[in-house]
Structure formats: C-alpha cells, structure tokens
C-alpha positions as MATLAB code, in Angstrom:
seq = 'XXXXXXXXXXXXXXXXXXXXXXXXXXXXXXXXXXXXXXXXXXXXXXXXXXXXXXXXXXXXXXXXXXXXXXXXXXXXXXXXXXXXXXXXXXXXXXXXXXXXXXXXXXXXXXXXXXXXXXXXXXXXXXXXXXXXXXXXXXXXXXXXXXXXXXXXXXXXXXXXXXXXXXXXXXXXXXXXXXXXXXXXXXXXXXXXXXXXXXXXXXXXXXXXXXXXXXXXXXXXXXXXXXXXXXXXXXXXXXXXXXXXXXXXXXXXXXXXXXXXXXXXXXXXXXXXXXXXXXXXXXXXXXXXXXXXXXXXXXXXXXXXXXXXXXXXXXXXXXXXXXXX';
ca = [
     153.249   76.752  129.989;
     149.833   76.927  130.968;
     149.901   80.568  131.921;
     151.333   81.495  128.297;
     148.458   79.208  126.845;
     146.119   81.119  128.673;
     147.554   84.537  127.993;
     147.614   83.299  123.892;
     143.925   82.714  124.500;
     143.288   86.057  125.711;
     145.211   87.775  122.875;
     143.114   86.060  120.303;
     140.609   86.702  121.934;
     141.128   90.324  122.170;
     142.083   90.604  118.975;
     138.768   88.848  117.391;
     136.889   91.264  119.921;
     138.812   94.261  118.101;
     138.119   92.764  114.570;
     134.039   92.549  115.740;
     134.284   96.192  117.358;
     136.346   97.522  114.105;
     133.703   96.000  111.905;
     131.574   98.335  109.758;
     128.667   96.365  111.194;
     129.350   97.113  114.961;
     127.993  100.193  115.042;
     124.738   99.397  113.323;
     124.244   96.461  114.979;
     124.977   98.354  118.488;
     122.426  100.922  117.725;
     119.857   98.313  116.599;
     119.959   96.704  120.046;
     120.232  100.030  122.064;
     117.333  101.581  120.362;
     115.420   98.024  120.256;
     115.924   97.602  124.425;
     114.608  100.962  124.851;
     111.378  101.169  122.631;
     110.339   97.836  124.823;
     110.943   99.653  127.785;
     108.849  102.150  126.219;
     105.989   99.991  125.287;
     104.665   96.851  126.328;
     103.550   95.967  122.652;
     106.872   96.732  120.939;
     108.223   92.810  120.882;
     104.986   91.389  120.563;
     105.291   88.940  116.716;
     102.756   90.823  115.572;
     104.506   94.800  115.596;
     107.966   92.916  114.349;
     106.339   91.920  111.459;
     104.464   94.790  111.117;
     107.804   97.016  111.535;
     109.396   94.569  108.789;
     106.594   95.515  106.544;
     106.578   99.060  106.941;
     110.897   98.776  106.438;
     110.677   97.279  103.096;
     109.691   99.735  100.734;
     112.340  101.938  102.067;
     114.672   99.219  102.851;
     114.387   98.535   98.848;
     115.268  102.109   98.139;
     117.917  101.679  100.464;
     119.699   99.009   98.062;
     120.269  100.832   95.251;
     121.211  103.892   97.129;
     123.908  101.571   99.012;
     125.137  100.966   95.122;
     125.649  104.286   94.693;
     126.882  105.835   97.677;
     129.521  103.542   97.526;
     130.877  104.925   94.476;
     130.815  108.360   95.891;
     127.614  109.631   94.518;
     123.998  110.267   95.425;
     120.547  109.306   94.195;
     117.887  111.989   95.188;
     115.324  110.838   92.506;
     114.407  107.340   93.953;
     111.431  107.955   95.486;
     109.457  110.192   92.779;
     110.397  107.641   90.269;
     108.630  105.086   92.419;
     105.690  107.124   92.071;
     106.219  107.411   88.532;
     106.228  103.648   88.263;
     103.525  103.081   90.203;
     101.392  105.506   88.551;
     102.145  104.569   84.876;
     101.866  100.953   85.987;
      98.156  100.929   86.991;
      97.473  103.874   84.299;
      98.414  101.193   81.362;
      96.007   98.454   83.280;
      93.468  100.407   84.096;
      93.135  103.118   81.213;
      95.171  101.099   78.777;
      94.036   97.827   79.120;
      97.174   96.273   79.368;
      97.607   92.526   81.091;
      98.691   93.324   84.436;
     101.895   91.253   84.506;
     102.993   93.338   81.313;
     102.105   96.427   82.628;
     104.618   95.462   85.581;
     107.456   94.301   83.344;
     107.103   97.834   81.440;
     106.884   99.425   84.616;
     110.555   98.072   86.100;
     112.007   98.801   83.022;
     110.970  102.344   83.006;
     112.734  102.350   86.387;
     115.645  100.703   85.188;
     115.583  103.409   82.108;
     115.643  106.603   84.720;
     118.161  104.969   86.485;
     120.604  104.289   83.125;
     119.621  107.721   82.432;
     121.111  109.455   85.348;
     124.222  107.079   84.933;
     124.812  108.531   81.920;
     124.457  111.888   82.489;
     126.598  111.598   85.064;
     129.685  109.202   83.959;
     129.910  110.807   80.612;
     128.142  113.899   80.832;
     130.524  114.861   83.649;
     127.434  116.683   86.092;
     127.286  116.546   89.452;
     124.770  113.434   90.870;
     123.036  115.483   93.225;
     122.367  118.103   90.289;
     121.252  115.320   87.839;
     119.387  113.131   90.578;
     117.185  116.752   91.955;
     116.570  117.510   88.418;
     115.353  113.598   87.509;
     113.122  113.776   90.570;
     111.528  117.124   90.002;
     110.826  115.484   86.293;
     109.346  111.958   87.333;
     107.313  113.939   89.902;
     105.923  115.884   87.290;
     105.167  113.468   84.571;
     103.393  111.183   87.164;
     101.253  114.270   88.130;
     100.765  114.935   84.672;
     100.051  111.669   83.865;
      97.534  111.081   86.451;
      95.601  114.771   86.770;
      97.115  115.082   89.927;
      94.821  111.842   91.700;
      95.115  108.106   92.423;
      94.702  105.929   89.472;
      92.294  102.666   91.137;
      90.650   99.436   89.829;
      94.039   97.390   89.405;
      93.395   93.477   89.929;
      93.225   91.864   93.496;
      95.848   89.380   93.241;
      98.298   92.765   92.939;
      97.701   93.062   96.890;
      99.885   90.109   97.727;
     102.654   91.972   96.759;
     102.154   94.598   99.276;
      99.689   93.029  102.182;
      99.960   88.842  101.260;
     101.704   86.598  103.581;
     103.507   83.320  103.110;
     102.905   81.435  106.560;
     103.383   84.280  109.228;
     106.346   86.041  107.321;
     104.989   89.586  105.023;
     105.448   88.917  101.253;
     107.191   92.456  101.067;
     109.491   91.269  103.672;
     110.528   87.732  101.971;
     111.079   90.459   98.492;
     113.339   92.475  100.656;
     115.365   89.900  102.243;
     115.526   88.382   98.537;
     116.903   91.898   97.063;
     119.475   92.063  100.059;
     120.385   88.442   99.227;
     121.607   89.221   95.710;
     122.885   92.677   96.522;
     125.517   91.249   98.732;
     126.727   88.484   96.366;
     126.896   91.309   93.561;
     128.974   92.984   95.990;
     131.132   90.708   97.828;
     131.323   87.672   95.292;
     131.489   89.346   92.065;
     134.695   91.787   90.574;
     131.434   94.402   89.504;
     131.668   94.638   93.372;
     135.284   95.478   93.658;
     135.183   97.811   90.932;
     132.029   99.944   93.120;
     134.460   99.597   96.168;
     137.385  100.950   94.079;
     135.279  103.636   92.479;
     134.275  105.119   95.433;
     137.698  104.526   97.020;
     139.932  106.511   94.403;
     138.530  107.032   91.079;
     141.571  107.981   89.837;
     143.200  105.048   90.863;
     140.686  102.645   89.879;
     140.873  104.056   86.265;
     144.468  103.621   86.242;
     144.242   99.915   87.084;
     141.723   99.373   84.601;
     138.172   99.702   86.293;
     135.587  100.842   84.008;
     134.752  103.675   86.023;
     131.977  104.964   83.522;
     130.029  101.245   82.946;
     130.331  101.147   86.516;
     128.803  104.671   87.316;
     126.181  103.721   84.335;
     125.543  100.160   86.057;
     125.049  101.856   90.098;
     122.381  104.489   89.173;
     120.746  101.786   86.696;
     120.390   99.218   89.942;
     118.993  102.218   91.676;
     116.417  102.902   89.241;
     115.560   99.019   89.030;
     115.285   99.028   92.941;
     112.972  102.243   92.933;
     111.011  100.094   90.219;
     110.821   97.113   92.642;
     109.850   98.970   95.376;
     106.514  100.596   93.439;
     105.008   97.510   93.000;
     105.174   96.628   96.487;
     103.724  100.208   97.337;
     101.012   99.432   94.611;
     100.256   96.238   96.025;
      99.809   98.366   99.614;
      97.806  101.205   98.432;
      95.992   99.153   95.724;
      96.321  102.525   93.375;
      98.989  104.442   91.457;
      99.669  107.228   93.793;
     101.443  110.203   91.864;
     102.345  111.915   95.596;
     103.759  108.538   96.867;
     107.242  108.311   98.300;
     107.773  112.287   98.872;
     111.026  111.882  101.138;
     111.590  108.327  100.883;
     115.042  109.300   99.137;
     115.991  111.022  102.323;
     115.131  108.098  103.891;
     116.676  105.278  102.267;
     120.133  108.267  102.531;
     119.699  107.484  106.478;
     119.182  104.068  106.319;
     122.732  103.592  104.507;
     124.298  106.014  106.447;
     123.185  104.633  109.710;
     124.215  101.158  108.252;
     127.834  102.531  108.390;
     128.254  102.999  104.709;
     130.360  106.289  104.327;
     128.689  108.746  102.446;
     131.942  109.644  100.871;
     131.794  106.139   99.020;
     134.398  103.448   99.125;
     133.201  101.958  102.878;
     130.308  100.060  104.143;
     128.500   96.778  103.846;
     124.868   95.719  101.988;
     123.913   93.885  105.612;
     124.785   97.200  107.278;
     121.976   98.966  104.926;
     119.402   96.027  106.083;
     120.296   97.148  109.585;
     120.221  100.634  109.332;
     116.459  100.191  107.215;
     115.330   98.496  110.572;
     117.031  100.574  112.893;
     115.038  103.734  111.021;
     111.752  101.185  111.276;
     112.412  100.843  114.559;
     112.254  104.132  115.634;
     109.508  105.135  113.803;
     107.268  102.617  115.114;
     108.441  102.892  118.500;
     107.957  106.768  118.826;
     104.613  106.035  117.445;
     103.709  103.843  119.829;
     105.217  106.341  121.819;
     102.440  108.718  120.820;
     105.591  111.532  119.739;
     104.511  114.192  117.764;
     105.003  113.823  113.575;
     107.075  117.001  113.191;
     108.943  115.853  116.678;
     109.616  112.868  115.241;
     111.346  114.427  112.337;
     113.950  116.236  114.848;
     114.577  112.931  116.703;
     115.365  110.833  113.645;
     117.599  114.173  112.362;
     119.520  114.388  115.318;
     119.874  110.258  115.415;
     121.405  110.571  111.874;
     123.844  113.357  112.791;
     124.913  111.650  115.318;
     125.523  108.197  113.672;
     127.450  109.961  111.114;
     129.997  111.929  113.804;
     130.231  108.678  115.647;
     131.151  106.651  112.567;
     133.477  109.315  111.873;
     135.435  109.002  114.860;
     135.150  105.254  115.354;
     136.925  105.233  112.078;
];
C-alpha cells in the first residue's frame, strides 16, 4: 500500500515536473538563470543591487516596446515601426513644449495619442487594406523617421521641464521609476491577455485566422486593436526615453524594434503567432538586459556584441522549435 502511495507520488510528481518543463516559460526562465550564473562568474559587480537596478532600467524602454510587439506577434504579424515612432513622439512632444508653448502634461497626452494614431494606422492598413505587416510597418518607420527629422532639422530639441526626468532617472525608495512603469504595463498586458475574451480572440487570431473568423472572432477589430496597443506602447516608452535624455531625440531608438523582436522571441512567444506568454516577454527583455550589461562589463567589443546576441537569438528560436 505504501509502495503504490509512494509510486502515485512520484507520478504526480513527474507529471507536474513535465507540465513546468512543457511550459512556454521554461525555456526563458532556464536561459535567464544560465546566462545570469555566468555573467557573475564573469564579473564580480554583476549581482551587486546597484547593476540589477541599473540593468532593470536600461530593460524598460525596450521591455515597453516589447509589449506591444508581444500583441502583435501573437496574431501572426510584425511591428517594425516601434522604435522610430518613439522618436517621433519624443521629438514632437518636447517640440510643442518647447517651441509651442504647450503645458507639458498636454504636450504628453498629445504625444501618446499620436502613438496610439500610428499604431491604428498600421492596423488598418493591414486588416482591411489586406498588405503585408512587415511591408506596412518598414514603410510607417521610414515615415515617422522622417517627419521627426524633419520636424526637428535633424538635432535634439532641449529645455523641457525638470520634473520630466523622474520619468526616466526618478526613483521611488530604491526601485527605478521606469522600472515600477514597466512592471505596471506588464501587469495589465497579462490580464488583457489571460482574463479578458480580447485575449482569446489574439490567441485565436494568430492560431488559425480562418478558423477564428468562422467562430465569430473579429479578426479585423482585433488586427486594428494589436498594432493600436503597439503604437500606444511605443508612445509610453518615449516619454520614459525623454525623461532619460531630457531632449526629443529624432535618431532615438534606431534598432530598438529589432530588439523588442528578440526579447519576445527569446520569451518563447512563436513568431508565427498563436503561442507564448506576456511574463515570457518580461523575461526575455531581461534576459537581452542581461547580456548586454554583462558583456559590457565584460569589456566585449560593440560590433562583437552584435554577433553574440544574433547567434543567442538563433539559437533560442531552433531550441524552442524543437522543445515544441
């Protein structure tokens, strides 16, 4: 009797031990500690309060990104634009307080709806215009990075107010203020996902669109609703880069869309759509944090840098591939 209670045990357990290993997380989460273990080994500083917060910091711009690409992805598509319309955002934010002479808090309301406007923009385009979203998503980005270039003669736009800062460098005890936004974002990203039938309509969308239509999904509000939460993220995320860089930066963000891409896919989100998990997007943002800071501290060469994190994402996405 004993010995078949036992052996029960063991089965359950097993079987909650293939659940965890099965989970979309495990592979995120087993990279974050791998890579983790070996950037201490590398440095002595690397798990020191100070460089954690400092990596959480430098995650949350792109971890931001990284939300509304999650949205998305999910459904099957792409967002390339993210990062230029940051820097549009940014830079027609401070250009309407500085050379408009707009109250700052409008000027940042105006600024995330702008984003949100891009975003609905692309959704369009591509739910009833029928185009491709890495056609529509390259175009949008080579237009926001030209109309915040044209905007601002090609330079910084300075002289913002102070209190903007504490949105990119203010702290509320020992925790970053960009970090508390982030973890705030991530918060209602994963009850729009997993609490809400919006969510279950991205999840179908990106599973089968066919399908989804045929059981009654909106699969055109819900294209129109993805690249419009994208938008409103890349919005989000300029005012925390304003706050940083205390300026409108027209050049800000070149390649942040390829890196809020990796942090998703090395979250475990497939980039076919219809798999993955918001937390698995917060991990993969560290994970990419991570590395960066560690090969810094590392003293790796920039452009070698680039090859590492290349090869990383490669990887992650063969892996996933077969662990699936």
């Amino acid at each position: 009797m004993s010995h078949d209670t036992n052996t029960g045990a063991a089965g359950k357990s097993g079987a909650g031990l293939g659940r965890i290993l099965h989970s979309p997380l495990a592979l995120p989460l087993i990279g974050l500690i791998v890579v983790s273990v070996l950037m201490g080994f590398a440095s002595d500083n690397f798990f020191s309060l100070s460089n954690i917060m400092n990596v959480l910091r430098q995650v949350s711009v792109v971890g931001i990104l990284a939300v509304g690409m999650t949205f998305v992805i999910l459904t099957g598509g792409i967002d390339l634009s993210v990062g230029a319309v940051m820097a549009l955002v940014g830079t027609l934010g401070t250009g309407m307080m500085v050379n408009m002479g707009l109250p700052a808090p409008l000027a940042l309301v105006i600024g995330i709806f702008i984003g949100l406007g891009i975003g609905l923009a692309n959704g369009v385009l591509v739910a009833w215009g029928k185009m491709p979203a890495i056609i529509v998503t390259l175009a949008t980005m080579g237009m926001a990075r030209g109309l915040g270039l044209i905007y601002s003669g090609g330079y910084p736009i300075s002289g913002i107010p102070g209190w903007i800062s504490w949105f990119g460098v203010g702290r509320v005890g020992f925790v970053p203020v960009p970090v508390i936004i982030m973890v705030v974002i991530y918060a209602a990203a994963w009850v729009l996902l997993q609490r809400t039938p919006f969510g279950r309509h991205v999840y179908a969308l990106g599973g089968n669109e066919t399908a989804a239509r045929l059981s009654g999904v909106k699969t055109q509000r819900v294209k129109l609703a993805v690249y419009g939460i994208s938008g409103l993220t890349a919005a989000l995320a300029a005012i925390i880069l304003t706050g940083r860089l205390m300026s409108g930066q027209p050049n800000a963000g070149v390649g942040f869309e390829l890196d809020a891409i990796a942090a998703v896919v090395l979250g475990g989100t497939a980039i076919s759509g219809g798999r993955g998990l918001i937390l698995g997007t917060l991990i993969g943002a560290v994970l990419l944090g991570i590395l960066n800071n560690g090969l810094n501290l590392m003293g790796i060469n920039p452009y070698l840098q680039d090859v590492i994190k290349g090869a990383i994402i490669l990887l992650a996405i063969y892996i996933g591939r077969e662990w699936r």
